Tab-separated table of C-alpha atoms and ligand atoms in Angstrom:
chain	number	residue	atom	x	y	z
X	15	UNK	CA	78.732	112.215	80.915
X	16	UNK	CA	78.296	115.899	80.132
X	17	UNK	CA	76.735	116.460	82.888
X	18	UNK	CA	79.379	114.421	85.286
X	19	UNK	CA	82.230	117.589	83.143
X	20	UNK	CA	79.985	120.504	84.276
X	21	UNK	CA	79.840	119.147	88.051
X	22	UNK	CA	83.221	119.114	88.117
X	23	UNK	CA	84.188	121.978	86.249
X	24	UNK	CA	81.657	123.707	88.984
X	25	UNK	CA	83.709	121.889	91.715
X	26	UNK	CA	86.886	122.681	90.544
X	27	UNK	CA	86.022	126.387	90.071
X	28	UNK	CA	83.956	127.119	93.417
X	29	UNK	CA	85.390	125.177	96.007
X	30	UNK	CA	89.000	124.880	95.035
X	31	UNK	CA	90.502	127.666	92.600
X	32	UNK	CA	88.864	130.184	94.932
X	33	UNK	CA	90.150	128.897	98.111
X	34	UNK	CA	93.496	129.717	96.519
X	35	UNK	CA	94.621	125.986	94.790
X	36	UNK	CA	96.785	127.236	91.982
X	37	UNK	CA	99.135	124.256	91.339
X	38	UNK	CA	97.907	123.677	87.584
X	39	UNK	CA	98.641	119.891	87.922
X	40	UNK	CA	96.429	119.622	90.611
X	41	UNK	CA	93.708	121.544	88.907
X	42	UNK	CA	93.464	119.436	85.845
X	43	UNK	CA	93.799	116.471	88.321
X	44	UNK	CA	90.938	117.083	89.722
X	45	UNK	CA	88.887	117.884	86.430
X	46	UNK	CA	89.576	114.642	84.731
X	47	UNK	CA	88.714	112.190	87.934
X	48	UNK	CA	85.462	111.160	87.657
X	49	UNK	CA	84.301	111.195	91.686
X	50	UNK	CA	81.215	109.645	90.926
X	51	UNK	CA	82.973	106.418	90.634
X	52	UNK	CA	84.577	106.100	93.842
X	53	UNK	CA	81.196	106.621	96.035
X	54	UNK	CA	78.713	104.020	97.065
X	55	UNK	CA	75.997	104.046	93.508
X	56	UNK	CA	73.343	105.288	95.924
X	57	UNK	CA	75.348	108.558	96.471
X	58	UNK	CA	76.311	109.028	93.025
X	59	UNK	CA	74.262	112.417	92.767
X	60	UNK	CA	76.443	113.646	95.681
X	61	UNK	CA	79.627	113.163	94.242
X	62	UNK	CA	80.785	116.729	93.494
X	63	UNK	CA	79.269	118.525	96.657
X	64	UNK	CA	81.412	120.559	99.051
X	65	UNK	CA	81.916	117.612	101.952
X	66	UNK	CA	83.302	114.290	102.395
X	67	UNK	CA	81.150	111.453	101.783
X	68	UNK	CA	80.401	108.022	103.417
X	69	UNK	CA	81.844	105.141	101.713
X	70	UNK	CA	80.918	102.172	104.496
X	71	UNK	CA	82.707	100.977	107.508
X	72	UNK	CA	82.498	104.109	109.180
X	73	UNK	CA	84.866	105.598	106.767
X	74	UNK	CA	84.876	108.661	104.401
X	75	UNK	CA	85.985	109.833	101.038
X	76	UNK	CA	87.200	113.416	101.780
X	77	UNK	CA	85.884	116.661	100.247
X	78	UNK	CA	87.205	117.697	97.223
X	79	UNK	CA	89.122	120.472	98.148
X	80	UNK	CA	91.184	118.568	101.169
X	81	UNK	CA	92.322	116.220	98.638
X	82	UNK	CA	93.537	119.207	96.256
X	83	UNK	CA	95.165	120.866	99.452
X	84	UNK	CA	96.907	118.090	100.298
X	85	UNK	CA	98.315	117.030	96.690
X	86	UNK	CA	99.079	120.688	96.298
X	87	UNK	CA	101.279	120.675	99.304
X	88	UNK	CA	103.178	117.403	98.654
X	89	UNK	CA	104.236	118.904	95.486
X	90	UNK	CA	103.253	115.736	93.413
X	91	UNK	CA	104.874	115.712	89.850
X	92	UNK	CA	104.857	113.505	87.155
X	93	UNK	CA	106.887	110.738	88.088
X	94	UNK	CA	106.627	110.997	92.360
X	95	UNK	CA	106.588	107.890	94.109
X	96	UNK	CA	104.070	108.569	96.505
X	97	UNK	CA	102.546	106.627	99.472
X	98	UNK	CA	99.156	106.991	100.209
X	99	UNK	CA	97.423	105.601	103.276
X	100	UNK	CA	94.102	105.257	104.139
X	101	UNK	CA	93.319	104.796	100.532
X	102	UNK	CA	89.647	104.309	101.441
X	103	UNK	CA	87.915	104.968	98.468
X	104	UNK	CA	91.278	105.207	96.192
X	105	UNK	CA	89.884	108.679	94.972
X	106	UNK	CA	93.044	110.658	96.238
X	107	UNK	CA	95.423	107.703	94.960
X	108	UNK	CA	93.633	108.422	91.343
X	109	UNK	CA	94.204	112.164	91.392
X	110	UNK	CA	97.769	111.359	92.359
X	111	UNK	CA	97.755	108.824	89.448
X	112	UNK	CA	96.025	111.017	87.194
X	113	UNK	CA	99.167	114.121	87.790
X	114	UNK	CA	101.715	111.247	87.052
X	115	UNK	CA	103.043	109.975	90.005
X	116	UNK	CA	103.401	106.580	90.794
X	117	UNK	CA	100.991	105.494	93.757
X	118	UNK	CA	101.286	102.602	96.060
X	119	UNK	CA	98.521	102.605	98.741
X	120	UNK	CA	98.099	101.065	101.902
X	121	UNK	CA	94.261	100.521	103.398
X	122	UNK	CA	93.532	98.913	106.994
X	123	UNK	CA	89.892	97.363	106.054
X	124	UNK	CA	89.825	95.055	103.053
X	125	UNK	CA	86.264	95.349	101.946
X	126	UNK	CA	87.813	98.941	101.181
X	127	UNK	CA	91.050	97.733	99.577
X	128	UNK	CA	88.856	95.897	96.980
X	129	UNK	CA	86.622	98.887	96.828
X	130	UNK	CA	89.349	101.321	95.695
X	131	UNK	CA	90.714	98.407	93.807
X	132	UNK	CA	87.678	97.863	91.605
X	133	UNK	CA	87.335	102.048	91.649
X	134	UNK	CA	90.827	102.572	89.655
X	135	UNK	CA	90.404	99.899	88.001
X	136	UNK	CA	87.024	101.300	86.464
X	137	UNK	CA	88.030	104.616	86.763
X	138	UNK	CA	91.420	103.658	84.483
X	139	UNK	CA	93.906	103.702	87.160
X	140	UNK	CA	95.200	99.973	86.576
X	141	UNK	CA	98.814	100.936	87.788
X	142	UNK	CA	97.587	102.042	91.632
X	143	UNK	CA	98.852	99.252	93.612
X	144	UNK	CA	97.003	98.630	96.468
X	145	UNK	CA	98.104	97.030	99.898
X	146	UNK	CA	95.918	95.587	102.896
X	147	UNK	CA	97.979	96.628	106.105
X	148	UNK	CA	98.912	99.134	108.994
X	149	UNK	CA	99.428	102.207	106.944
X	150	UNK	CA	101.269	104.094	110.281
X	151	UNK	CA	104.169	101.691	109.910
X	152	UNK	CA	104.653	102.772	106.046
X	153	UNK	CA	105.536	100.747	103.426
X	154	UNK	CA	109.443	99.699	103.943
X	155	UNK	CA	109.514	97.663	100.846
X	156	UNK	CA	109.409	100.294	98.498
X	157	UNK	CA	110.558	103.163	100.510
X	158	UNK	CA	111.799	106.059	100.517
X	159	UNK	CA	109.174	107.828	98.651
X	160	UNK	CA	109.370	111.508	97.104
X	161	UNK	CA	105.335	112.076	99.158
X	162	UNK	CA	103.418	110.393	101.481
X	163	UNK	CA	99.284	111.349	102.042
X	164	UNK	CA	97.977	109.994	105.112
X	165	UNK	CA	94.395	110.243	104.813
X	166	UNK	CA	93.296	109.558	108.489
X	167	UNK	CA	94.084	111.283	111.607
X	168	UNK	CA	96.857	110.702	114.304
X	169	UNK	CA	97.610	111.064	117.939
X	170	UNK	CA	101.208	112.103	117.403
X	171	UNK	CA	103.570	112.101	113.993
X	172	UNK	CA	104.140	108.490	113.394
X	173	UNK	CA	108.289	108.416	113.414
X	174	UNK	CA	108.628	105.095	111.005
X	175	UNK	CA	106.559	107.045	108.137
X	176	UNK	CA	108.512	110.363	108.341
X	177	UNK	CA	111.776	108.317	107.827
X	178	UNK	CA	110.722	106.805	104.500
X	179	UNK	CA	110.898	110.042	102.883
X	180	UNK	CA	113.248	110.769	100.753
X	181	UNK	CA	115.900	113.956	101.417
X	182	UNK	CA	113.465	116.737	100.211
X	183	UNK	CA	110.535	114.432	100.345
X	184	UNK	CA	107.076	115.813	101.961
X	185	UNK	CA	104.462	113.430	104.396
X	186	UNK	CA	101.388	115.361	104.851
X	187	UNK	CA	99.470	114.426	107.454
X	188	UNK	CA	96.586	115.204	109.959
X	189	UNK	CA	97.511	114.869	113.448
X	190	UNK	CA	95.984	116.043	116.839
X	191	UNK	CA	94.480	114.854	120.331
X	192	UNK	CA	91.203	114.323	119.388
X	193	UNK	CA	90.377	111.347	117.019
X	194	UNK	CA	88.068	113.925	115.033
X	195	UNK	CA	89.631	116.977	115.397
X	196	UNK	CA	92.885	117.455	113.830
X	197	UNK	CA	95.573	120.272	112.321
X	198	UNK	CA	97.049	119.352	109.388
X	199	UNK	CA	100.780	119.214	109.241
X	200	UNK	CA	103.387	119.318	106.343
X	201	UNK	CA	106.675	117.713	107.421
X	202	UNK	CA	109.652	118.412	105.296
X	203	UNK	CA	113.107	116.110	105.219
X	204	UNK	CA	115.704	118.633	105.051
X	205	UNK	CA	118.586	115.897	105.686
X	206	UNK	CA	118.843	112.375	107.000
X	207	UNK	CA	117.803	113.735	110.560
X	208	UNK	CA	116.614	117.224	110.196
X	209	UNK	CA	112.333	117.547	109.469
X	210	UNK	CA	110.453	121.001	108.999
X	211	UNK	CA	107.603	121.662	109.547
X	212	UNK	CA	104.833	123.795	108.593
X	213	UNK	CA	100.582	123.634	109.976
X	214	UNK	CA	98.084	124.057	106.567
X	215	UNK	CA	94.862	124.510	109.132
X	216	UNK	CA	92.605	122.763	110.826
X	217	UNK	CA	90.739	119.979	109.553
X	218	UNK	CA	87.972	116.465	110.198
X	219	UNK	CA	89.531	113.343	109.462
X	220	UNK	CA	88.320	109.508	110.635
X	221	UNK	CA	91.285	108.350	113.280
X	222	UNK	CA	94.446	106.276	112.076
X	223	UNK	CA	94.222	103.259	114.051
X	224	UNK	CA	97.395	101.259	114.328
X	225	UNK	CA	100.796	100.294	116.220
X	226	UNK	CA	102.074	104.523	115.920
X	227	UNK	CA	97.996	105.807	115.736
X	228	UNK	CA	94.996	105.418	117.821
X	229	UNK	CA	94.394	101.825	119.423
X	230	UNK	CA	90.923	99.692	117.686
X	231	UNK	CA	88.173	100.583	119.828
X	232	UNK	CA	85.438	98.820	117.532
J	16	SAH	N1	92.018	108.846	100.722
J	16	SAH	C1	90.708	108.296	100.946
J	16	SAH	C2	90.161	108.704	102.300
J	16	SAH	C3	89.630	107.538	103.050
J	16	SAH	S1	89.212	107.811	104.753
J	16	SAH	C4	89.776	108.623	99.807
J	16	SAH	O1	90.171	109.389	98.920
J	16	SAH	O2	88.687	108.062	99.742
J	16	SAH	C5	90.606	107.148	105.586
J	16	SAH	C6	90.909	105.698	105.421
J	16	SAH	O3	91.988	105.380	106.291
J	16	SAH	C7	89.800	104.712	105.769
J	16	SAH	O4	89.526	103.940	104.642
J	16	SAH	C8	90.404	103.852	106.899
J	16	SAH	O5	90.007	102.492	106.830
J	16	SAH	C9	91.889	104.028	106.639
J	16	SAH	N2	92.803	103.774	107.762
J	16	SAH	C10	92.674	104.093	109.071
J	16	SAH	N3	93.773	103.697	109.759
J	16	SAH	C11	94.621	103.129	108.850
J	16	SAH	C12	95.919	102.534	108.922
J	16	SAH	N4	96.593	102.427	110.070
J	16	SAH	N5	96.471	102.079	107.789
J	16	SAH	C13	95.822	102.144	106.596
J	16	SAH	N6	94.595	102.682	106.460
J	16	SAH	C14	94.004	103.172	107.574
């Protein structure tokens, strides 16, 4: 247990204050979520290292700092309604949880929607709510949503998910030609039909297969 703190005060300090994370919320996010839970038990000793992880299925939970990037530039508060899909591991979904916001998630595979189901659960994320399904077409039933965290990467900016933001609302979102190589983009909705938006750098994410991602090639 003490040792689980020090790992992630270590983590916290080295690979995400210094790269210039300053949101506060996100910071104490990330130093209450215990990691270790939402790996596979055999790379438990893992859990606060610099890199995304295997979690099965080809998938990954992604490294620490990503995740802190990302909440930190969807502006998550207490209170948010957030969407996040591609909850995989549910690991972002708790650090969402854990800053207040109110997470629904939406994961493709279900052998990983009852992994990050029995994750929270353990972890003390009960509220998460967790949805098997096509993550690029949103979730319409309880849009529009104040952030949405797509965890996976995409041909081309899915049109359905950008208009279940709110006004003001942020998607953030990895998105390029290659289905491992991708820039990530912040999209802002200014109005009912103007979007900004804004590139936070390059970055390795599995694809987002579905009807607006990359076709199933498996
Ligand atoms: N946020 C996760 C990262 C998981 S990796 C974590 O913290 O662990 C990305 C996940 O996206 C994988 O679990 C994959 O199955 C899922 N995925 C890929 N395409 C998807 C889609 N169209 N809808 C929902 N989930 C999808």
């Amino acid at each position: 247990m003490r040792e689980t703190n020090l790992n992630r005060e270590d983590m916290v300090d080295r690979q995400i204050r210094s790269r210039g994370i300053s949101d506060a919320a996100v910071l104490a996010a990330m130093l209450k979520v215990p990691r270790d839970l939402f790996v596979p038990i055999e790379s438990r000793h893992h859990a606060y290292e610099d890199r995304p992880l295997p979690i099965g299925f080809g998938q990954t939970i992604s490294q620490p700092y990503v995740v802190a990037l990302m909440c930190e530039a969807l502006k998550i508060e207490a209170r948010s309604r957030v969407l996040d899909i591609g909850t995989g591991s549910g690991y972002a979904a708790a650090v969402m949880a854990e800053m207040g916001a109110k997470v629904i998630g939406v994961e493709r595979k279900s052998e990983l929607e009852e992994f990050a189901k029995t994750n929270l659960i353990r972890a003390g994320y009960p509220t998460v709510e967790i949805h098997r399904g096509d993550g690029t077409l949103g979730y319409p039933q309880a849009a529009p949503f104040d952030a949405i965290m797509v965890a996976a990467g995409s041909p081309a900016l899915p049109s359905t998910l950008k208009n279940q933001l709110m006004i003001g609302g942020r998607l953030v979102i990895p998105i390029g030609p290659s289905r491992h190589h991708q820039h990530l983009l912040r999209i802002t909705r200014q109005s009912e039909t103007d979007f900004s938006s804004e590139t936070l750098g390059d970055v390795t994410f599995v694809p987002l297969i579905g009807e607006e991602g990359w076709n199933d090639t498996s």
